[in-house]
Amino acid sequence: MGSKWRKAKLALGLNLCAYLPRTLDDDYSAPPSSERLSDAALLSPSNWESMASSRPMTPVPSSHGLRLSKSLSRRASKSSKQTCSICLTKMKQGGGHAIFTAECSHSFHFHCIASNVKHGNQICPVCRAKWKEIPMQSPCLNPPPGRATIDPVGWPRNDALMTVVRRLPPSRRDLSRRHVVPLFQAPEPGIFNDDESLDHQPVIAESKNSSDCSSLRTMEIKTYPEVSAAPRSSSYDNFTILVHLKAAGAVASQNPSRNQASLPQLSQNPRASVDLVTVLDISGSMAGTKLALLKRAMGFVIQNLGCNDRLSVIAFSSTARRLFPLRRMSDIGRQQALQAVNSLVANGGTNIAEGLRKGAKVMEDRREKNPVASIILLSDGQDTYTVNGVGVNKSQPNYQLLVPLSMHGGDNTGFQIPVHAFGFGADHDASSMHSISEISGGTFSFIETEAVIQDAFAQCIGGLLSVVVQELQVGVECMNPSLCLGPLKAGSYPSRVTSDGRTGFIDVGDLYADEERDFLVAVKVPADSSGCDTSLLKVKCIYRDPLTKEMTTLESDAVRIQRPEIAGQEVVSIEVDRQRNRFQAAEAMAEARTTAEQGDLARAVSILENCRRVLSETVSAKSHDRLCIALDAELKEMQERMASRHVYEASGRAYILSGLSSHSWQRATARGDSTDGSSLIQAYQTPLMVEMLTRSQATLLGSPSTQRLVQPLWSLVSQPKPR
């Protein structure tokens, strides 16, 4: 075990894939060993096939190290000759661009590699071979028209730092560049108002109101009383009504492009463009495979953003820096973004607060705004600069200090810029990441294994790229003076009831295409001797169309129940019962988590078990309702992750918090195997999220077979180090 542990640690530290001996369950055939690829090669799609197909049949003898596979070398060399691993675009003879082939046989656009080596870097970006001959470019030459420069906009190279590196002994230069000196470093402007201008295209506004035909509506409202008839002599203190909302869907493209014919096609309908800021942890603990797979995941995000979407990347460790301003993801914008992400080097501590502060500043200072704005935060550690700083009570950390005041939600401002937080691995601070997402109105996802980073990001952007409703507010109003509203069950959404008890409001915000929201409204219903039907309430929704910018009002029909003299045995509506179960399960999860934090894991498990027993007796459970089955599976999984204090600290807390985030916002989060199509726990996924996940998993590195390659290594490293 000790030997395996050392090999795994060494492999992670050197960006290698460590392979375990083949077992009887393996059904593949592959070359006996693999070539080490750099971060640039991992990010390049041209190398995905050869990397995914290279699986060892036998363990590599430790005395000989990791040998190069000749067949894999030929495939990697062929791939590198087809695609420039720096700008990730195709290379072909006679295409108008000079091509440089190095002594290691890897090829690049001449301009790309000349810019890469002009400051003394003589290492191949693909295989890390030391070059004796390097390409030099005259200072008077400009990059070819239409091609991106290597330096991200506003980030000239730090010649002073590179001069220090060149003065080091040759044996230490590469180590210094890789672990200490970032590729790009320059003073940042005081105001981040250098965002790229939007390509405004006029949108024909269509008036939408309750009189329009349903086919033009962006969303629909349905209501369900818990029973359809109630005896006129009976009164109810908490008669439950379900308010069900569903946003309009998107139609998939029927004409895939030639180069994407094998991939699922996302909607080609006009959609709201996005301003996205990713705040990425590049502290020392991210070194090796973690950082390489993060770069790959960011490459997937960049390639799937549209030309009107804008992206900015913040990288943080002990401090934070902006790699580039909000930039449109045109062809050139994508190239520059990929190059900037590929330049990241892991080093230093974890200053989440500084990363979020800089991410918020990008959003606040921008001159122009796309209709949708969001921040993605990923970290594998704990903030060691703000929450646990001097003078802070470590037993009760104030996680609000991590979130800039401008990002705190409120009844007046709403959640304008949500932070979707991704906790990575067993060492991240799940409580802080969950708090950040809750404060800002985003979701918290638990990335348990590094192999699913890309899938987690894919699911998230599948929603962000499909916003069809904004600033949604739901209003409920009693139709009869004798009626009075009770509590509104809305999860994490802000809700309130007026002082007279006749009107209530729920602030929902954005909805993705095909997304649904369910709220339970309690009404106090008195006895009625008139014998007529009783009108209970009416629902009204006000929201903004992100494309036309127009406000729309949509009203439901009045909710009525019959009031006979004597009512037969009424069966509770399965729709209402289903949502009662969901709220009850979420309450049990929250209670169990609180109990577990107090140290009583046995009682926490008992709380979840009691909830499972109660749910099994409900109407929806007896009808084999899918949501009820999924809730039971999720509660059981949480029980297993409370088997011991060690298991709870490693994964139980994060898994439960991610589940609570999902249920409280009724929005999909990644946790466990929730992104796997065979998993029961897939609550709130929309069709476009599923399509984006399928697109992610269709890439060879994101396929299940490649996840099998990485999973043994991650499982090995996740085990306690042997004493």
XYZ file of C-alpha atoms in Angstrom:
723
model
C 0.000 0.000 0.000
C 2.811 2.353 0.870
C 4.402 1.854 -2.536
C 1.120 2.525 -4.335
C 0.587 5.634 -2.249
C 3.998 7.031 -3.183
C 3.432 6.310 -6.864
C 0.037 8.003 -6.811
C 1.367 11.070 -5.010
C 4.268 11.296 -7.422
C 1.948 10.981 -10.393
C -0.328 13.768 -9.146
C 2.623 16.033 -8.520
C 4.007 15.511 -12.034
C 0.690 15.790 -13.959
C 0.851 12.107 -14.868
C -1.892 9.501 -15.078
C -0.928 6.645 -12.744
C -2.237 3.296 -13.824
C -3.178 0.313 -11.705
C -2.784 -3.339 -12.750
C -5.445 -4.718 -15.014
C -8.161 -6.754 -13.292
C -10.497 -9.451 -14.543
C -13.271 -6.878 -14.842
C -11.368 -4.842 -17.433
C -12.475 -5.480 -20.989
C -10.144 -3.199 -22.886
C -6.964 -3.682 -24.829
C -4.388 -0.929 -24.984
C -0.695 -0.221 -25.205
C 1.285 -1.109 -22.081
C 2.160 2.436 -21.087
C 1.383 6.065 -21.736
C 3.124 9.221 -22.794
C 3.136 12.114 -20.401
C 1.194 15.052 -21.834
C 1.425 18.603 -20.590
C -1.461 20.807 -19.504
C -1.508 22.272 -23.015
C -1.940 18.820 -24.488
C -4.652 17.914 -21.978
C -6.558 21.039 -22.976
C -6.189 20.326 -26.694
C -9.075 18.257 -28.154
C -6.675 16.729 -30.662
C -5.060 14.626 -27.927
C -8.233 13.449 -26.204
C -8.698 10.391 -28.373
C -5.181 9.109 -27.990
C -5.219 9.768 -24.235
C -8.565 8.075 -23.697
C -7.647 5.038 -25.763
C -4.326 4.437 -24.010
C -4.906 2.011 -21.151
C -2.256 -0.244 -19.610
C -2.568 -4.018 -19.712
C 0.104 -4.676 -17.139
C 1.619 -2.655 -14.314
C 4.660 -0.591 -15.203
C 7.821 -1.850 -13.474
C 8.921 0.717 -10.943
C 12.573 0.212 -11.896
C 11.994 1.457 -15.408
C 9.500 4.245 -14.636
C 6.830 5.202 -17.160
C 7.976 4.188 -20.660
C 6.740 5.904 -23.784
C 4.387 3.908 -25.953
C 5.566 4.064 -29.561
C 2.081 3.753 -30.942
C 0.767 6.456 -28.632
C 3.707 8.680 -29.518
C 2.879 8.349 -33.191
C -0.772 9.215 -32.541
C 0.114 12.151 -30.296
C 2.631 13.396 -32.860
C 0.063 13.105 -35.621
C -2.512 14.968 -33.512
C -0.048 17.731 -32.685
C 0.716 18.158 -36.374
C -2.983 18.610 -37.088
C -3.771 21.058 -34.277
C -1.692 23.831 -32.745
C -1.576 23.013 -29.023
C -1.188 26.694 -28.123
C -4.166 28.286 -29.913
C -6.040 24.959 -30.380
C -6.901 25.629 -34.033
C -6.238 23.416 -37.052
C -2.981 23.628 -38.974
C -2.682 22.822 -42.638
C -0.088 23.438 -45.308
C -0.845 26.392 -47.519
C -3.345 27.837 -45.070
C -1.668 31.233 -44.984
C 0.197 30.654 -41.710
C 3.782 29.502 -41.218
C 4.155 26.202 -39.329
C 7.081 25.384 -37.038
C 8.007 21.753 -36.362
C 10.274 21.273 -33.346
C 13.012 18.678 -32.929
C 10.604 16.628 -30.781
C 8.308 16.435 -33.875
C 5.475 18.558 -32.417
C 4.200 21.354 -34.657
C 2.737 24.784 -33.941
C 1.781 27.941 -35.761
C 5.051 29.863 -36.099
C 3.574 33.031 -34.601
C 2.140 31.141 -31.612
C 5.376 29.381 -30.699
C 7.539 32.448 -31.424
C 5.483 34.452 -28.923
C 5.697 31.557 -26.469
C 9.504 31.311 -26.518
C 10.564 34.921 -26.952
C 11.100 35.343 -23.206
C 13.440 32.382 -22.831
C 10.971 29.486 -22.596
C 12.608 26.609 -24.492
C 10.277 23.841 -23.308
C 7.839 22.103 -25.685
C 4.260 22.917 -24.493
C 3.164 19.352 -25.378
C 5.886 16.939 -24.208
C 8.059 19.286 -22.071
C 11.159 18.364 -24.078
C 14.051 20.851 -23.870
C 14.677 22.467 -27.259
C 18.142 23.344 -28.586
C 16.766 25.322 -31.530
C 13.948 27.807 -31.053
C 12.006 30.007 -33.518
C 12.684 33.733 -33.349
C 10.465 36.452 -34.781
C 11.514 39.947 -35.813
C 10.020 42.623 -33.562
C 8.632 44.397 -36.590
C 6.426 41.488 -37.555
C 2.781 41.623 -36.511
C 0.513 38.632 -35.990
C -1.322 37.496 -39.108
C -4.723 39.128 -39.690
C -7.545 37.406 -37.892
C -5.295 35.514 -35.487
C -5.193 36.096 -31.777
C -2.106 37.282 -29.994
C -0.734 35.000 -27.321
C -0.883 37.477 -24.474
C -4.370 38.000 -23.001
C -5.569 41.546 -23.529
C -4.058 43.886 -20.990
C -1.549 41.332 -19.730
C 1.973 42.094 -21.020
C 4.701 39.778 -19.853
C 6.593 40.610 -16.699
C 10.113 40.974 -18.111
C 11.588 41.752 -14.690
C 10.471 38.400 -13.323
C 11.618 36.559 -16.438
C 15.032 38.236 -16.161
C 15.335 36.803 -12.650
C 14.493 33.372 -14.018
C 17.136 33.612 -16.761
C 19.771 34.403 -14.131
C 19.059 31.139 -12.325
C 21.131 28.033 -13.059
C 19.715 26.099 -16.056
C 18.692 23.201 -13.820
C 16.375 25.486 -11.822
C 14.863 27.592 -14.579
C 12.082 25.240 -15.574
C 11.147 24.566 -11.934
C 10.954 28.292 -11.230
C 8.763 28.985 -14.216
C 6.439 26.153 -13.391
C 5.941 26.682 -9.682
C 6.738 30.311 -8.890
C 6.557 32.666 -11.848
C 3.179 33.060 -13.591
C 3.204 33.501 -17.340
C 1.301 36.765 -17.226
C 1.566 39.474 -14.625
C 0.783 43.162 -14.943
C -0.807 45.899 -12.841
C -4.583 45.827 -13.071
C -6.636 48.937 -13.775
C -8.371 50.557 -10.832
C -11.739 50.230 -12.563
C -12.668 47.185 -14.623
C -14.546 49.157 -17.272
C -12.536 47.627 -20.118
C -15.147 45.002 -21.017
C -15.520 44.287 -24.729
C -18.451 46.049 -26.382
C -21.548 43.994 -27.066
C -22.672 43.230 -30.582
C -26.158 44.650 -30.214
C -28.742 43.072 -32.455
C -32.288 44.450 -32.450
C -34.970 42.158 -31.064
C -38.552 42.598 -32.211
C -40.578 43.115 -29.071
C -43.867 41.280 -28.784
C -46.418 42.322 -26.229
C -47.208 39.476 -23.882
C -50.113 39.510 -21.434
C -52.776 37.200 -20.125
C -54.942 37.648 -23.216
C -52.280 36.274 -25.609
C -52.609 32.720 -26.862
C -50.829 30.119 -24.759
C -48.365 29.282 -27.538
C -46.761 32.725 -27.121
C -46.404 32.508 -23.373
C -42.969 32.139 -21.856
C -44.354 30.199 -18.890
C -47.495 28.548 -17.600
C -49.288 28.391 -14.256
C -51.172 25.432 -12.808
C -52.840 25.139 -9.402
C -53.864 22.045 -7.431
C -55.982 22.065 -4.223
C -55.188 19.189 -1.856
C -58.763 17.900 -2.309
C -61.402 18.917 -4.844
C -64.335 18.884 -2.392
C -64.701 19.616 1.323
C -67.833 19.341 3.537
C -69.437 22.729 4.049
C -69.513 22.160 7.805
C -65.751 21.621 8.025
C -63.115 24.294 8.526
C -59.387 24.070 7.731
C -56.532 25.945 9.339
C -53.991 24.846 6.721
C -55.746 23.894 3.515
C -52.883 23.360 1.054
C -52.800 24.586 -2.532
C -49.935 23.792 -4.887
C -48.786 26.521 -7.265
C -46.915 24.945 -10.177
C -44.926 27.079 -12.633
C -43.127 25.901 -15.756
C -41.002 27.952 -18.142
C -41.278 27.454 -21.883
C -38.903 24.962 -23.453
C -36.386 25.221 -26.273
C -36.414 23.325 -29.553
C -33.257 21.474 -30.556
C -31.604 22.260 -33.858
C -32.452 19.980 -36.777
C -29.401 21.001 -38.822
C -26.181 20.124 -37.018
C -22.975 21.494 -38.458
C -20.607 19.116 -40.213
C -17.942 19.216 -37.518
C -20.451 18.613 -34.740
C -22.723 16.107 -36.425
C -21.949 13.415 -33.862
C -22.692 15.616 -30.854
C -26.134 16.476 -29.453
C -27.320 19.820 -30.756
C -28.418 22.505 -28.341
C -31.236 24.898 -29.098
C -30.588 27.321 -31.949
C -33.480 29.577 -30.953
C -32.579 33.151 -29.985
C -31.543 33.208 -26.354
C -30.342 35.696 -23.787
C -26.580 36.242 -23.891
C -24.527 35.725 -20.738
C -21.818 37.614 -18.885
C -19.920 34.889 -17.015
C -17.047 35.292 -14.559
C -15.269 32.146 -13.399
C -13.346 32.436 -10.122
C -10.860 29.563 -10.033
C -8.728 28.265 -7.166
C -5.107 27.754 -8.293
C -3.596 27.283 -4.832
C -0.810 24.768 -4.334
C -3.238 21.934 -3.598
C -4.585 22.199 -7.164
C -1.236 21.206 -8.697
C -1.049 18.218 -11.003
C -4.067 16.331 -12.269
C -6.571 18.646 -10.572
C -5.359 21.718 -12.433
C -5.075 19.844 -15.733
C -8.679 18.630 -15.520
C -9.860 22.081 -14.424
C -8.248 23.501 -17.559
C -9.991 20.856 -19.628
C -13.338 21.722 -18.038
C -12.775 25.425 -18.677
C -11.910 24.546 -22.279
C -15.328 22.888 -22.576
C -17.047 25.981 -21.159
C -15.168 28.301 -23.514
C -15.964 26.195 -26.573
C -19.682 26.100 -25.733
C -20.214 29.811 -25.099
C -21.726 31.758 -27.990
C -20.129 34.652 -29.853
C -22.332 37.136 -27.948
C -21.558 35.623 -24.548
C -18.714 37.235 -22.605
C -16.268 35.585 -20.234
C -13.732 36.814 -17.704
C -11.502 34.540 -15.618
C -10.279 35.309 -12.107
C -7.523 33.084 -10.714
C -6.830 33.177 -6.988
C -4.414 31.636 -4.538
C -2.858 33.838 -1.847
C -4.030 36.799 -3.939
C -6.328 37.117 -6.935
C -5.722 38.344 -10.454
C -7.889 38.877 -13.499
C -6.548 36.944 -16.470
C -8.512 39.027 -18.964
C -11.530 41.385 -18.945
C -15.040 40.448 -20.046
C -14.423 39.348 -23.609
C -16.828 38.085 -26.253
C -16.309 34.438 -27.119
C -15.727 35.002 -30.804
C -13.147 32.813 -32.544
C -10.347 35.138 -31.443
C -11.854 35.532 -27.969
C -11.952 31.768 -27.528
C -8.328 31.413 -28.580
C -7.188 34.058 -26.131
C -9.298 32.597 -23.332
C -7.930 29.090 -23.926
C -4.366 30.381 -23.945
C -4.886 32.340 -20.747
C -6.443 29.365 -18.937
C -3.642 27.116 -20.158
C -1.080 29.496 -18.618
C -2.330 28.897 -15.066
C 0.155 27.555 -12.523
C -0.810 26.230 -9.079
C 0.933 27.818 -6.099
C 0.164 29.585 -2.805
C -2.701 29.650 -0.312
C -6.481 29.994 -0.626
C -8.002 33.484 -0.532
C -11.598 32.934 -1.625
C -12.757 36.355 -0.427
C -10.244 38.164 -2.646
C -11.237 36.058 -5.648
C -14.926 36.846 -5.138
C -14.189 40.521 -4.543
C -12.405 40.753 -7.867
C -15.121 38.751 -9.623
C -17.801 41.058 -8.245
C -15.772 44.090 -9.330
C -15.710 42.812 -12.921
C -19.510 42.693 -12.843
C -19.952 46.022 -11.091
C -17.570 48.057 -13.272
C -18.602 46.757 -16.705
C -19.791 49.438 -19.113
C -22.337 47.243 -20.887
C -24.389 44.336 -19.614
C -25.677 41.160 -21.174
C -29.171 40.161 -19.987
C -27.855 37.253 -17.877
C -24.952 37.500 -15.442
C -23.465 34.853 -13.177
C -20.299 33.853 -11.331
C -18.883 30.330 -11.091
C -16.613 29.681 -8.101
C -14.462 26.559 -7.733
C -12.210 25.752 -4.782
C -10.680 22.637 -3.260
C -9.611 24.189 0.045
C -10.528 26.466 2.921
C -10.157 30.226 3.025
C -7.168 30.904 5.281
C -7.159 34.686 4.981
C -10.647 35.971 5.883
C -12.814 33.498 7.800
C -9.993 32.070 9.917
C -8.059 35.315 10.233
C -6.966 37.062 13.408
C -9.817 38.125 15.629
C -12.379 35.854 14.019
C -14.211 33.304 16.145
C -13.064 30.049 14.579
C -15.805 28.001 16.268
C -18.503 30.114 14.588
C -16.981 31.533 11.399
C -18.826 34.376 9.717
C -19.007 33.223 6.120
C -20.747 36.430 5.084
C -17.315 38.053 5.203
C -16.400 36.046 2.101
C -19.134 37.612 -0.033
C -18.878 41.253 -1.180
C -21.757 43.387 0.081
C -22.870 44.126 -3.477
C -23.622 40.427 -3.947
C -25.791 39.996 -0.855
C -29.388 39.338 -1.836
C -32.276 41.359 -0.498
C -35.981 41.948 -0.953
C -35.434 45.123 -2.931
C -32.492 44.221 -5.123
C -33.114 40.476 -5.490
C -30.352 38.087 -6.485
C -28.901 39.862 -9.497
C -25.571 38.029 -9.751
C -25.716 34.544 -8.234
C -22.554 32.640 -7.357
C -22.700 28.971 -8.310
C -20.124 27.390 -6.013
C -18.333 24.108 -6.692
C -16.571 22.401 -3.792
C -13.853 20.096 -5.059
C -12.564 17.002 -3.233
C -12.573 16.013 0.430
C -10.640 18.990 1.813
C -12.802 21.923 0.717
C -14.895 23.895 3.210
C -18.414 22.801 2.245
C -20.054 25.061 4.840
C -18.406 28.183 3.440
C -19.122 27.284 -0.192
C -22.754 26.527 0.636
C -23.070 29.805 2.533
C -21.601 31.777 -0.380
C -24.129 30.290 -2.770
C -27.055 30.803 -0.393
C -26.175 34.436 0.313
C -25.890 35.285 -3.380
C -28.792 33.166 -4.626
C -26.712 30.520 -6.415
C -26.330 26.770 -5.988
C -23.690 24.619 -4.312
C -22.353 21.508 -6.061
C -20.080 18.864 -4.561
C -17.476 17.548 -7.023
C -16.456 14.376 -5.251
C -14.086 13.034 -7.912
C -11.982 15.145 -10.232
C -13.173 13.183 -13.270
C -16.583 14.918 -13.163
C -15.442 18.558 -13.066
C -16.367 19.033 -16.707
C -19.773 17.390 -16.297
C -20.552 19.600 -13.295
C -19.637 22.736 -15.261
C -21.580 21.466 -18.282
C -24.769 21.031 -16.272
C -24.409 24.527 -14.833
C -23.853 26.333 -18.139
C -26.611 24.262 -19.728
C -28.921 26.242 -17.462
C -27.187 29.614 -17.703
C -27.358 29.514 -21.503
C -31.124 28.937 -21.479
C -32.628 31.693 -19.293
C -36.127 32.524 -20.590
C -37.651 34.306 -17.575
C -36.155 37.008 -15.345
C -37.253 38.953 -12.262
C -40.163 36.582 -11.728
C -42.433 37.475 -8.818
C -45.351 35.256 -7.853
C -48.351 36.805 -6.123
C -51.243 34.944 -4.464
C -54.427 36.719 -3.431
C -57.410 35.408 -1.496
C -60.697 35.587 -3.449
C -63.015 35.598 -0.431
C -62.963 38.116 2.456
C -63.364 35.282 4.954
C -60.158 33.585 3.829
C -56.680 34.170 5.226
C -53.272 33.041 3.998
C -51.075 30.841 6.143
C -47.369 30.070 5.654
C -45.846 30.062 2.172
C -43.464 27.151 1.611
C -40.924 28.475 -0.899
C -37.567 27.032 0.168
C -34.774 29.611 -0.097
C -36.819 32.049 -2.173
C -37.755 35.227 -0.250
C -41.462 35.220 0.566
C -43.790 37.433 2.582
C -47.458 37.799 3.500
C -49.098 41.196 3.922
C -50.271 42.278 7.367
C -53.937 41.647 6.534
C -53.112 38.060 5.531
C -54.873 38.289 2.174
C -51.915 38.615 -0.199
C -48.536 36.899 -0.419
C -45.473 37.249 -2.648
C -42.562 35.002 -3.631
C -39.481 36.438 -5.377
C -38.244 33.762 -7.768
C -35.877 35.565 -10.159
C -34.631 33.667 -13.235
C -36.002 30.494 -14.784
C -34.178 28.298 -17.268
C -35.972 26.796 -20.260
C -38.280 23.956 -19.137
C -37.524 24.675 -15.486
C -40.327 24.135 -12.974
C -41.107 25.647 -9.595
C -43.531 24.310 -7.002
C -44.737 26.293 -3.981
C -47.207 25.257 -1.282
C -49.668 27.890 -0.074
C -51.635 27.300 3.132
C -55.076 28.905 3.392
C -57.359 29.183 6.422
C -60.780 28.075 5.138
C -63.833 28.539 7.425
C -67.041 26.504 7.330
C -69.517 27.581 4.631
C -73.265 27.147 4.996
C -74.149 28.645 1.597
C -73.680 25.360 -0.259
C -71.904 27.035 -3.159
C -68.432 26.374 -4.438
C -65.756 28.294 -2.573
C -63.277 30.413 -4.535
C -59.997 30.268 -2.653
C -57.321 32.277 -4.420
C -55.806 33.466 -7.692
C -52.149 33.437 -8.757
C -50.484 36.235 -10.719
C -46.946 36.181 -12.140
C -44.980 39.237 -13.233
C -41.689 38.704 -15.047
C -39.327 40.178 -17.630
C -38.571 38.640 -21.007
C -34.738 38.676 -21.256
C -34.837 39.160 -25.047
C -37.477 41.861 -25.456
C -36.848 43.418 -22.004
C -40.631 43.813 -21.640
C -42.528 43.023 -18.450
C -45.242 40.401 -18.742
C -48.199 39.661 -16.479
C -49.801 36.236 -16.384
C -52.795 35.258 -14.233
C -54.265 31.880 -13.382
C -57.878 30.901 -13.095
C -59.375 31.074 -9.625
C -58.807 28.001 -7.449
C -62.204 26.583 -6.398
C -63.383 23.650 -4.302
C -66.835 22.149 -4.007
C -68.682 22.398 -0.653
C -71.293 19.602 -0.558
C -73.416 18.821 2.482
C -71.676 15.502 2.875
C -68.472 14.722 1.002
C -67.279 11.247 0.233
C -63.779 10.087 1.041
C -61.494 12.417 -0.855
C -58.084 11.260 -1.976
C -55.333 13.816 -1.552
C -54.016 15.143 -4.861
C -50.853 13.217 -5.786
C -49.306 16.481 -7.065
C -49.762 18.109 -3.656
C -48.620 14.974 -1.822
C -45.477 14.761 -3.954
C -44.405 18.308 -3.053
C -45.245 17.779 0.617
C -42.847 14.848 0.558
C -40.136 16.986 -1.005
C -40.439 19.705 1.633
C -40.590 17.103 4.402
C -37.455 15.385 3.109
C -35.609 18.704 2.863
C -36.574 19.560 6.448
C -35.306 16.156 7.614
C -32.012 16.710 5.767
C -31.536 20.095 7.429
C -32.346 18.701 10.881
C -30.036 15.709 10.397
C -27.221 17.972 9.273
C -27.607 20.205 12.342
C -27.597 17.141 14.575
C -24.512 15.737 12.867
C -22.653 19.020 13.344
C -23.400 18.696 17.052
C -21.635 15.334 17.026
C -24.626 12.985 17.301
C -24.381 10.979 14.095
C -26.567 8.139 15.389
C -29.481 10.492 15.985
C -28.902 12.162 12.614
C -29.182 8.784 10.891
C -32.345 8.069 12.893
C -33.927 11.331 11.703
C -33.352 10.360 8.084
C -34.645 6.820 8.701
C -37.860 8.137 10.287
C -38.409 10.407 7.293
C -37.981 7.484 4.909
C -40.534 5.471 6.876
C -43.085 8.307 6.808
C -42.625 8.899 3.089
C -43.155 5.204 2.337
C -46.738 5.463 3.629
C -47.766 8.426 1.463
C -50.069 8.377 -1.553
C -47.297 9.169 -4.013
C -45.023 6.441 -2.609
C -47.746 3.824 -2.974
C -48.201 5.021 -6.561
C -44.459 4.452 -7.174
C -43.943 8.126 -7.915
C -40.457 8.785 -9.376
C -39.760 11.808 -7.160
C -40.628 9.835 -4.045
C -38.325 6.989 -5.131
C -35.521 9.486 -5.773
C -36.026 11.132 -2.360
C -35.789 7.759 -0.636
C -32.575 6.941 -2.541
C -31.098 10.321 -1.607
C -31.972 9.949 2.079
C -30.450 6.470 2.104
C -27.243 7.801 0.504
C -27.030 10.475 3.190
C -27.412 7.848 5.905
C -24.475 5.909 4.464
C -22.352 9.061 4.409
C -22.957 9.427 8.147
C -21.553 6.009 8.962
C -18.655 7.553 10.872
C -17.198 10.939 11.717
C -14.418 10.390 9.150
C -16.888 9.613 6.351
C -19.096 12.541 7.300
C -16.192 14.994 7.314
C -14.841 13.676 4.004
C -18.063 13.643 1.980
C -21.226 13.525 4.101
C -21.406 17.208 4.967
C -20.792 18.358 1.386
C -23.251 15.832 -0.043
C -26.041 16.908 2.314
C -25.410 20.622 1.774
C -25.472 20.168 -1.992
C -28.768 18.296 -1.686
C -30.225 21.044 0.497
C -29.117 23.642 -2.038
C -30.793 21.722 -4.845
C -34.108 21.288 -3.035
C -34.257 24.788 -1.568
C -33.775 26.435 -4.986
C -35.412 23.598 -6.989
C -32.420 23.645 -9.301
C -30.032 20.866 -10.329
C -26.704 20.536 -8.523
C -23.877 18.037 -8.987
C -23.275 15.608 -6.135
C -22.193 12.000 -6.063
C -23.254 10.382 -9.317
C -26.100 12.836 -9.986
C -24.669 13.718 -13.415
C -24.699 10.056 -14.436
C -27.666 9.226 -16.653
C -28.326 6.010 -14.706
C -28.568 7.744 -11.330
C -31.890 8.036 -9.527
C -30.854 11.366 -8.022
C -31.309 13.726 -10.963
C -33.764 16.218 -9.475
C -34.520 19.402 -11.423
C -32.377 18.682 -14.484
C -33.770 20.402 -17.580
C -33.572 18.933 -21.093
C -30.877 21.462 -22.054
C -28.814 20.524 -19.001
C -29.075 16.879 -20.036
C -28.075 17.761 -23.612
C -25.045 19.708 -22.385
C -24.093 16.804 -20.128
C -24.377 14.442 -23.081
C -22.178 16.778 -25.110
C -19.611 16.784 -22.299
C -19.639 13.014 -21.932
C -19.407 12.581 -25.699
C -15.901 14.036 -25.597
C -13.478 11.186 -25.054
C -12.004 12.479 -21.808
C -15.455 12.919 -20.351
C -16.706 9.479 -21.366
C -17.407 6.774 -18.760
C -14.450 4.692 -20.002
C -12.026 7.510 -19.289
C -13.611 8.200 -15.925
C -12.779 4.562 -15.142
C -9.166 5.432 -15.929
C -9.023 8.294 -13.444
C -11.287 6.812 -10.757
C -8.825 4.181 -9.420
C -6.137 6.828 -8.917
C -8.526 9.198 -7.142
C -9.860 6.390 -4.931
C -6.312 5.412 -4.017
C -5.256 8.942 -3.094
C -8.502 9.548 -1.164
C -7.621 6.748 1.260
C -5.842 7.678 4.486
C -2.086 7.662 4.161
C -0.701 4.478 5.712
C 1.204 4.873 8.947
